[in-house]
Coordinates of C-alpha atoms and ligand atoms in Angstrom, one line a residue:
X1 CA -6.8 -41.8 -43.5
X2 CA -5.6 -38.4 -44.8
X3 CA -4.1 -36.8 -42.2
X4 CA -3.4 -33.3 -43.9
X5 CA -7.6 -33.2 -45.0
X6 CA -8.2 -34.2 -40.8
X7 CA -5.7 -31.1 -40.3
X8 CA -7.4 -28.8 -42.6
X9 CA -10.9 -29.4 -42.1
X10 CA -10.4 -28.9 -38.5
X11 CA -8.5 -25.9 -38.8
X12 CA -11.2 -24.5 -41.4
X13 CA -14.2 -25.3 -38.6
X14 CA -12.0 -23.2 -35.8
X15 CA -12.0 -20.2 -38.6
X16 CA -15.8 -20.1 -39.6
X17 CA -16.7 -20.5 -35.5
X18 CA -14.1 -17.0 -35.0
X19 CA -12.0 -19.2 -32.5
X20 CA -8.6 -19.4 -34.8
X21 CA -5.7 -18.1 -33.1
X22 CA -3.3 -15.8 -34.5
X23 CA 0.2 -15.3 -32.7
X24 CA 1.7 -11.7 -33.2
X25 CA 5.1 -11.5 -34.3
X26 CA 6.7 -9.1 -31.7
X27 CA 9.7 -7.9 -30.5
X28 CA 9.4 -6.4 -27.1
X29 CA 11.7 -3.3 -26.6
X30 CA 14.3 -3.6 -23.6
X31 CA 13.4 -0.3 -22.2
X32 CA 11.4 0.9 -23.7
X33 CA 8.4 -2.1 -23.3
X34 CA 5.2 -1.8 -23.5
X35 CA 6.6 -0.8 -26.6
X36 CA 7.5 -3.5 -28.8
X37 CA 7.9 -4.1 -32.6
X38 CA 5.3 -5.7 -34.9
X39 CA 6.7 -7.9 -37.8
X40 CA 3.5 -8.7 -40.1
X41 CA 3.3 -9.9 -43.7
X42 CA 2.8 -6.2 -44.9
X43 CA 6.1 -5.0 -43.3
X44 CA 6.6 -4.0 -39.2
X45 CA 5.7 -1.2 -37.3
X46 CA 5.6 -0.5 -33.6
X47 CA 3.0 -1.0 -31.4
X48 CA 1.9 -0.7 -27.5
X49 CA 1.2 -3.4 -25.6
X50 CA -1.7 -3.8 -23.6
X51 CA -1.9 -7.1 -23.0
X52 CA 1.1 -8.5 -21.2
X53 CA 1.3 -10.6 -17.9
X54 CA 4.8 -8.9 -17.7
X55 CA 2.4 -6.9 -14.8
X56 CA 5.1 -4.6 -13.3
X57 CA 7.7 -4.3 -16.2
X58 CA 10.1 -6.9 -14.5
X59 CA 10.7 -8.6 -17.8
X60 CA 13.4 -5.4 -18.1
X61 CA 14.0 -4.8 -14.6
X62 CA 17.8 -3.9 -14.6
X63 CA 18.7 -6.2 -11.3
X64 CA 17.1 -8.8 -13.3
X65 CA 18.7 -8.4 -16.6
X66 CA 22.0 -8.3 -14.8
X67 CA 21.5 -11.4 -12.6
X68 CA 20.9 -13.0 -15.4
X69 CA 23.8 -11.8 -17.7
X70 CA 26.0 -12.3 -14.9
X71 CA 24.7 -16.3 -14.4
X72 CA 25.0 -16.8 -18.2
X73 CA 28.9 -15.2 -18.3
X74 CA 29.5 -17.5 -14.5
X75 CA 27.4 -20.8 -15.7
X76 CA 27.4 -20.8 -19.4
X77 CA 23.7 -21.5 -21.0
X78 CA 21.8 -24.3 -19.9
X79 CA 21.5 -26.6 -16.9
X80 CA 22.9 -29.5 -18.4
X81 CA 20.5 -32.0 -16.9
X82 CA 17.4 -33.0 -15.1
X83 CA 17.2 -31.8 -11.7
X84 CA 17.9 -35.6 -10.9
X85 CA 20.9 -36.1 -13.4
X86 CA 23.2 -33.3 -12.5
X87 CA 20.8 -30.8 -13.2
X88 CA 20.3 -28.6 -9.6
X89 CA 22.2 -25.9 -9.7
X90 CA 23.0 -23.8 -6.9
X91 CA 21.3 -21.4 -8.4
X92 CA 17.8 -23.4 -8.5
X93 CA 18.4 -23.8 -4.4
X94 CA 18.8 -20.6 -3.7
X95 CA 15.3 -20.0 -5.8
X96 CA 13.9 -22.6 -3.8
X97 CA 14.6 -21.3 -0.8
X98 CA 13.7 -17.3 -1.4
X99 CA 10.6 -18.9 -2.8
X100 CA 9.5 -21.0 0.8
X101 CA 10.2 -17.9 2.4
X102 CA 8.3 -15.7 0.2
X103 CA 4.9 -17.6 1.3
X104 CA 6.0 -18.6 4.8
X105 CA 6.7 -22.4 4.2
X106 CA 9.2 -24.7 5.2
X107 CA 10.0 -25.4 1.0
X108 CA 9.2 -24.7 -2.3
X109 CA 9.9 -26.7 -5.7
X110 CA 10.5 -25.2 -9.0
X111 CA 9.4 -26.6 -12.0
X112 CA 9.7 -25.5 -16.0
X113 CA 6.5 -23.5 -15.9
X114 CA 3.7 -22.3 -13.8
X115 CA 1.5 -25.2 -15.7
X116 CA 3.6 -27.8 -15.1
X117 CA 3.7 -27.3 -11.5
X118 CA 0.3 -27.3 -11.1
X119 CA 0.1 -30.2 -13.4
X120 CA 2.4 -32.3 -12.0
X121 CA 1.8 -31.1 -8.2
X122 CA -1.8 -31.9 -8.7
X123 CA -1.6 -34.9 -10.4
X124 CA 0.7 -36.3 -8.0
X125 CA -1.2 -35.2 -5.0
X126 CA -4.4 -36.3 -6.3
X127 CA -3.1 -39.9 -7.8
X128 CA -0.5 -40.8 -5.4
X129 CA -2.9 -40.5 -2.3
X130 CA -5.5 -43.2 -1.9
X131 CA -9.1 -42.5 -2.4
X132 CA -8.8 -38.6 -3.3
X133 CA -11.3 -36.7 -3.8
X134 CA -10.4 -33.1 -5.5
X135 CA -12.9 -30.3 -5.4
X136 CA -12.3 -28.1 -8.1
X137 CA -13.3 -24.3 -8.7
X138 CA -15.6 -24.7 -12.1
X139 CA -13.5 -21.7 -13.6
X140 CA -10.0 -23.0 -12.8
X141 CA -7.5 -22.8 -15.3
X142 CA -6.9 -25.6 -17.9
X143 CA -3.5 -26.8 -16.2
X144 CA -5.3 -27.6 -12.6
X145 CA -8.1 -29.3 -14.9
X146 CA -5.5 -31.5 -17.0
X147 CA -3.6 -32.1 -13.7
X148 CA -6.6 -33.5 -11.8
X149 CA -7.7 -35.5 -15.1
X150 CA -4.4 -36.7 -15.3
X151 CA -4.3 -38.2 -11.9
X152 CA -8.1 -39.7 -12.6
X153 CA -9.1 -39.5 -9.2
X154 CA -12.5 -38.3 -8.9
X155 CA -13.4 -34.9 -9.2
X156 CA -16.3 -32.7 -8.2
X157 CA -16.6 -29.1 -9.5
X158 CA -17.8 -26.3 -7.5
X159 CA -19.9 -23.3 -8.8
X160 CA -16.9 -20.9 -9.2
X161 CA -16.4 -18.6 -5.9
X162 CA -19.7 -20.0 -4.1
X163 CA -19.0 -21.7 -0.4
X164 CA -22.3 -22.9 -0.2
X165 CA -22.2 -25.3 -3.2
X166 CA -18.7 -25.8 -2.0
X167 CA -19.9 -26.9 1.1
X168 CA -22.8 -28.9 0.0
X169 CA -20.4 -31.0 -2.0
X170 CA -17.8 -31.3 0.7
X171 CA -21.2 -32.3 2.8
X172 CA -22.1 -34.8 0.8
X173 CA -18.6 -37.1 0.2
X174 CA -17.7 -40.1 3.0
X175 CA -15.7 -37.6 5.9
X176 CA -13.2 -40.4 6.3
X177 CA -12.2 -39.6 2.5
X178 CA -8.9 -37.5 1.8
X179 CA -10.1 -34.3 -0.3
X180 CA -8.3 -31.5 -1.9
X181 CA -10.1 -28.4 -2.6
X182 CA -8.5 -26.5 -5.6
X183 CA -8.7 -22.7 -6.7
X184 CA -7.3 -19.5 -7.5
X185 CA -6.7 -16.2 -5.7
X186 CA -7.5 -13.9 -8.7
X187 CA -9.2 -15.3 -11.4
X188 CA -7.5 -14.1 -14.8
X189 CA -10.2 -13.7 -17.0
X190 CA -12.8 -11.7 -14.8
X191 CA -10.2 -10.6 -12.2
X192 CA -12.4 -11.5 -9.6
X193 CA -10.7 -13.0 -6.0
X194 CA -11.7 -16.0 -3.9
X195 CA -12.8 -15.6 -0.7
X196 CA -9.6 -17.7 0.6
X197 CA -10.6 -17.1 4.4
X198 CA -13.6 -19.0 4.2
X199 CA -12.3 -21.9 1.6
X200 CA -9.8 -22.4 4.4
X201 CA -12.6 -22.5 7.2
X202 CA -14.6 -24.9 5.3
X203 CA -11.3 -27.1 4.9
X204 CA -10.5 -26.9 8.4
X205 CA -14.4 -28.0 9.2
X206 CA -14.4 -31.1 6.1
X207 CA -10.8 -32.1 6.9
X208 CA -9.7 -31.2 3.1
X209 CA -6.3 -30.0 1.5
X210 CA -6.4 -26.3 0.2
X211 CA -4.4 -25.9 -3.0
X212 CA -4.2 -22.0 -4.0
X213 CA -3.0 -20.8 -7.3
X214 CA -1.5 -17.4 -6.9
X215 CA -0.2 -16.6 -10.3
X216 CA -1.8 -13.4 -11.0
X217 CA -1.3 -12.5 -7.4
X218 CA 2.7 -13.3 -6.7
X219 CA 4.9 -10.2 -6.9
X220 CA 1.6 -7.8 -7.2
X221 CA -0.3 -8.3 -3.7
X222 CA 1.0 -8.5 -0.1
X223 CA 3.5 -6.1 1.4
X224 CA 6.2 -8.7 -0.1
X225 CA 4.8 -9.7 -3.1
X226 CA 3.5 -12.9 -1.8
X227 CA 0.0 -12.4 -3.4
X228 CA -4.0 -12.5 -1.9
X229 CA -2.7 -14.9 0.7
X230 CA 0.1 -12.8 2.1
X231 CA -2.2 -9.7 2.0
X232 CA -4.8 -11.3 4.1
X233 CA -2.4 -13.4 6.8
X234 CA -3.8 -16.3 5.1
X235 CA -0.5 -18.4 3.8
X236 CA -0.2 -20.7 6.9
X237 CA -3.8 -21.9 6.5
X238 CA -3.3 -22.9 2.9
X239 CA -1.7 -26.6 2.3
X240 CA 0.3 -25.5 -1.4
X241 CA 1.1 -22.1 -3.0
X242 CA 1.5 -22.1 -6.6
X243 CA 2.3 -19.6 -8.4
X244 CA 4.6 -18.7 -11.9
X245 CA 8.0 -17.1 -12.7
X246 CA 6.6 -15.7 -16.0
X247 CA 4.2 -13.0 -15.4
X248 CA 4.8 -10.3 -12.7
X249 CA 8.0 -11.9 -11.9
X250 CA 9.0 -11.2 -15.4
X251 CA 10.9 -14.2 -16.2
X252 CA 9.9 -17.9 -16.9
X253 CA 9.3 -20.9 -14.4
X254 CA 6.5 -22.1 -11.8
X255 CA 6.6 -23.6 -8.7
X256 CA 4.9 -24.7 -5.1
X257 CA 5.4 -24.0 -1.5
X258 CA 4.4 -26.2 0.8
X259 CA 5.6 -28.2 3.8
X260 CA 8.9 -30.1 3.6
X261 CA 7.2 -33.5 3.5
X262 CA 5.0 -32.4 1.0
X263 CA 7.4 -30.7 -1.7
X264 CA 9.6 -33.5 -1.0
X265 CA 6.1 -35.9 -1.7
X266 CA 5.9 -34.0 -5.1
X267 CA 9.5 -33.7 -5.9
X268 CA 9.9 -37.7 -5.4
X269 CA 6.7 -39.2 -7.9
X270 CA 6.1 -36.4 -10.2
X271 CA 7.0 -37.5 -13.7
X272 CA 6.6 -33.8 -14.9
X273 CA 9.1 -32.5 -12.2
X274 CA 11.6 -35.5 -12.6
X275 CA 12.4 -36.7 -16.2
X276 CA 12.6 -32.9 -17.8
X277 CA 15.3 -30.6 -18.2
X278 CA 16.3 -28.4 -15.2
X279 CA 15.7 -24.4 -15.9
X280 CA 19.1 -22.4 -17.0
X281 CA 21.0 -21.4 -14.2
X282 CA 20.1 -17.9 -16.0
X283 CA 16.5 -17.8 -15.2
X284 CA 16.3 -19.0 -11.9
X285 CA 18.9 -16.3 -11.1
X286 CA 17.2 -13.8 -12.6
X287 CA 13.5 -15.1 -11.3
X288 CA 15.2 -14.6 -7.7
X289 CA 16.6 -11.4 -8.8
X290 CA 13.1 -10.5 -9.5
X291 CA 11.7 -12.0 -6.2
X292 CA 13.8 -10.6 -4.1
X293 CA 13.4 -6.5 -5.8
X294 CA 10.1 -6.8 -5.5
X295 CA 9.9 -8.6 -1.6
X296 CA 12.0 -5.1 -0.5
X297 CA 10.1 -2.4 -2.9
X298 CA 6.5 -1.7 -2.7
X299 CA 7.2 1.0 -5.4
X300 CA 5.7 -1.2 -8.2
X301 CA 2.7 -2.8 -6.4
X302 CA 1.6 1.1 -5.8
X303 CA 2.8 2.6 -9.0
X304 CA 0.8 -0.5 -10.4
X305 CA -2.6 0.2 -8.4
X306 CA -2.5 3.8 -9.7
X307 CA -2.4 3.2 -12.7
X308 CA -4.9 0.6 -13.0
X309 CA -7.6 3.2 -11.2
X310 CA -6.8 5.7 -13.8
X311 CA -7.5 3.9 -16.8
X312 CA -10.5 2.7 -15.0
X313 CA -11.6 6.2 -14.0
X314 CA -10.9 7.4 -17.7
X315 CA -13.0 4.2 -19.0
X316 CA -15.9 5.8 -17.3
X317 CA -15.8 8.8 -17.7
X318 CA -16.7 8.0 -21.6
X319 CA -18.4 5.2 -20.5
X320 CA -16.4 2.4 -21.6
X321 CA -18.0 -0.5 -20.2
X322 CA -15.6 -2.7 -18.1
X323 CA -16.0 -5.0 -15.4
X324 CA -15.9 -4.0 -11.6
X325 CA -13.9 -6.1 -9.8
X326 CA -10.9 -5.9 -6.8
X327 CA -7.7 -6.7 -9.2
X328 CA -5.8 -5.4 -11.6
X329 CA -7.3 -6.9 -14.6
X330 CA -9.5 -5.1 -16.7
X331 CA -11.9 -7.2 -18.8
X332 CA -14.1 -4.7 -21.1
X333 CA -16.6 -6.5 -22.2
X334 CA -17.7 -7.1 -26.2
X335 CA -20.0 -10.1 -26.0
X336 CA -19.5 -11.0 -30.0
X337 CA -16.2 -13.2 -31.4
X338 CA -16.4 -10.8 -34.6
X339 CA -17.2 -7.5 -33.6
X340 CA -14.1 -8.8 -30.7
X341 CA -11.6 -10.0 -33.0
X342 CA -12.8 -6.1 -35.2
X343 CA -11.8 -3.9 -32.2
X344 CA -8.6 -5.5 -31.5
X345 CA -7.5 -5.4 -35.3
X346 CA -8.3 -2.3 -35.4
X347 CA -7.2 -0.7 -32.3
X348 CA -3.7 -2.3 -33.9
X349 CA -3.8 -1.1 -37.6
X350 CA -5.7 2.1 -36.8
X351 CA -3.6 3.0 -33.4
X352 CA -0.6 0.9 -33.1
X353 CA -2.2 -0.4 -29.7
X354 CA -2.3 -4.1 -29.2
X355 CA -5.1 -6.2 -26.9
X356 CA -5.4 -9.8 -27.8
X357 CA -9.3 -10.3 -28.4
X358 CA -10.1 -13.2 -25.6
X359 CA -12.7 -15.5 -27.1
X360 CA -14.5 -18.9 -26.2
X361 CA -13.1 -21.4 -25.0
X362 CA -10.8 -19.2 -22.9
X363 CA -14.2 -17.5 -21.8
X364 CA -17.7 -18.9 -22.6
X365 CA -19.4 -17.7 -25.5
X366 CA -20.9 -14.2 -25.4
X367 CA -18.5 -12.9 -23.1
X368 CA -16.0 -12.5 -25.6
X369 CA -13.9 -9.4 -24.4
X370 CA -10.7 -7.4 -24.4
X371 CA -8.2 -8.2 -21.2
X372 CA -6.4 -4.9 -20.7
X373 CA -3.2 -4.9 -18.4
X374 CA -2.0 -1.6 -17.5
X375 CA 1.6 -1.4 -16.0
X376 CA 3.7 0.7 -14.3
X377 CA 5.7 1.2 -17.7
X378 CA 2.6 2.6 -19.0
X379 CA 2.9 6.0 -19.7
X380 CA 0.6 9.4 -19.2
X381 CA 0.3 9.4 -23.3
X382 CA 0.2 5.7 -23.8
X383 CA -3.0 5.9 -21.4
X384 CA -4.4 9.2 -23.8
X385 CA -3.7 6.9 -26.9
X386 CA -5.7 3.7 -25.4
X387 CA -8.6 5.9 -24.4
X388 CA -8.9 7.9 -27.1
X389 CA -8.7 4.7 -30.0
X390 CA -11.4 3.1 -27.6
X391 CA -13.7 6.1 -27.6
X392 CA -13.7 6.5 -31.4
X393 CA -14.3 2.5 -31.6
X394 CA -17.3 2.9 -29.3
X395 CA -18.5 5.4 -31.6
X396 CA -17.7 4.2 -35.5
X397 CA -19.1 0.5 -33.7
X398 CA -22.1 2.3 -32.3
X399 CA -21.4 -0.2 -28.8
X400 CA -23.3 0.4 -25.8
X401 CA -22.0 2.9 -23.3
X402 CA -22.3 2.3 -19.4
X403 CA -24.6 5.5 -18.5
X404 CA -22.2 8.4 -17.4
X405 CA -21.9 9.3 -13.9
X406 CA -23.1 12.7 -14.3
X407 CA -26.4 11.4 -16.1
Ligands
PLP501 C1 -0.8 -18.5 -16.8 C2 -1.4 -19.4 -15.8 C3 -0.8 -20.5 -15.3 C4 0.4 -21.1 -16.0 O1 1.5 -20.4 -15.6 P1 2.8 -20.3 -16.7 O2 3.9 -20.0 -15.8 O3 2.4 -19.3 -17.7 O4 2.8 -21.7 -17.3 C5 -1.4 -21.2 -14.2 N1 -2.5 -20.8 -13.6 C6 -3.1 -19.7 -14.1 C7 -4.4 -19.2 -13.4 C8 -2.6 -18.9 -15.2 O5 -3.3 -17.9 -15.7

């Protein structure tokens, strides 16, 4: 076979379709983020960013950056081993610990990255208990998908956010089976949030497992930060918490919390928690650095839901068509890879402001769209730039405009 021909024919398909990624050079600017600098072939030049899971500016939080330095200058760089192998540090207990006591549980286990935990955690859980059944929300993200595959139990999907197809399905399965029912609090791509409460009832009434994925909810919802759950006086009715270190926590890292027998479960037979490299001492001082700021200050979470209502308030009062929903995600909707992939190149080149076009298969065709993330770190002019390049695309584009409220 020729392998580089395989390569390149399949690379050249992913171009024609409009589904190529291309990675952005950046250099994020300690203090001054969402400003960052953009390195491209014709030279650099700065740009804002409107696109980051960095929700609340953490990544440059000063407690963080110092708990961090400070680990570095104490521990040196790396963890030296797996968790197993001389590789839990004191400062991955502590983690551990502020994390169980984020969500109300007796423990919590860290792992490299919010995928892996839910890819090992749910592979483990679903292979290493006889005759699971997982029910899976059908718009889950791809590392609950590849951890449930992984584990090849069987697997029923659920139309995404609907309890009565839930329930059907949970109807229909042998009661005597062990089931797991999988989901998210706030879905990242429509920003849309399950109706836990009633998951949980339905799981109390089918005998099933409830395995919540908080990670665009930890650190931005809840009095402490400890997402949809927490804001609702739901976490003691759900069986796991995941969630990440990377996105409003501003570091790197993912984990669950669960009961002690369970996380201890997990921590015993999952490969991908086991035979990998512990994090740095670094970031899980810094992550719990992080945790910790934003468990005491609501300053963030409220500064955060400001901003998010302006930009939305501003969106339509030109019209700018973007989806309604209760989080802090803001998908405005194209509908077309090209004319997608045209507004975010030139919302860069044009006016230095940066939104990844999101295209199929991260969303299904003809709901191509950009995903805007405003922050706290977002200022009053950075806000007048967005709107303003938006408007003019709208126009030059000739896209459709939501009716004004006035009309
Ligand atoms: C980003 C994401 C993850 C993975 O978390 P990382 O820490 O980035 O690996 C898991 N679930 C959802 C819903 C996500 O959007």
């Amino acid at each position: 076979m020729d392998y580089q021909a395989h390569f390149r024919s399949r690379l050249a398909a992913l171009k024609d379709e409009g589904n190529y990624r291309v990675f952005m050079d950046l250099q994020r600017k300690r203090g001054h983020f969402p400003q960052a600098l953009w390195t491209h072939e014709n030279g650099a030049g700065d740009v804002t960013i409107w696109c980051s899971n960095d929700y609340l500016g953490m990544g440059q939080h000063p407690k963080v950056l110092a708990a961090m330095h400070e680990a570095i200058d104490r521990y040196g760089a790396g963890a030296g081993g797996t968790r197993n192998i001389s590789g839990t540090t004191h400062e991955h207990v502590v983690l551990e610990s502020e994390l169980a006591d984020l969500h109300g549980k007796e423990a919590a286990l860290v792992f490299t990255s919010g995928y892996v935990s839910n890819w090992a955690a749910l592979g483990t859980l679903a292979s290493q208990i006889p005759d699971m059944i997982v029910f899976s929300d059908s718009l889950n993200h791809a590392s609950m998908i590849e951890g449930i595959r992984h584990s090849r139990a069987d697997k029923v999907v659920w139309k995404h956010n609907d309890l009565n197809d839930l329930e059907r399905k949970l109807r229909s399965v042998d009661p005597g089976r062990p089931k797991l029912i999988a989901f998210e609090s706030v879905y990242s791509m429509d920003g849309d949030i399950a109706p836990i409460a009633e998951i949980c009832d339905l799981a109390d009434r089918y005998s099933a497992m409830t395995y919540l994925d908080e990670v665009h909810a930890v650190g931005l919802y809840g009095p402490r930060g400890g997402g949809i759950a927490e804001r609702e006086g739901l976490m003691d009715r759900l069986t796991v918490i995941e969630g990440t270190l990377g996105k409003a926590y501003g570091v790197v890292g993912g984990y669950i919390a669960a009961s002690r027998e369970l996380c201890d479960f997990v921590r015993s037979f999952a490969s991908g928690f086991i035979f990998t490299t512990a994090l740095p001492p670094a970031i899980a001082a810094a992550a719990t650095a992080s945790i910790r700021h934003l468990k005491e200050s609501d300053r963030e979470r409220q500064a955060h839901k400001a901003i998010v209502a302006e930009v939305r308030s501003r969106f339509d009062e030109l019209g700018i068509p973007h989806v309604k929903n209760p989080s802090h995600i803001i998908p405005v909707m194209v509908g077309n890879p090209g004319k997608c992939k045209f507004l975010s190149d030139t919302l860069l080149t044009e006016f230095g402001i940066y939104i990844q076009p999101i295209n199929y298969p991260t969303v299904p065709k003809g709901t191509e769209r950009l995903r805007i993330t405003p922050s706290p770190v977002h200022a009053r002019g950075d806000i007048d730039r967005l709107v303003a390049g938006l408007h003019s695309l709208w126009s030059d584009c000739q896209l459709a405009r939501r009716p004004l409220a006035a009309e």
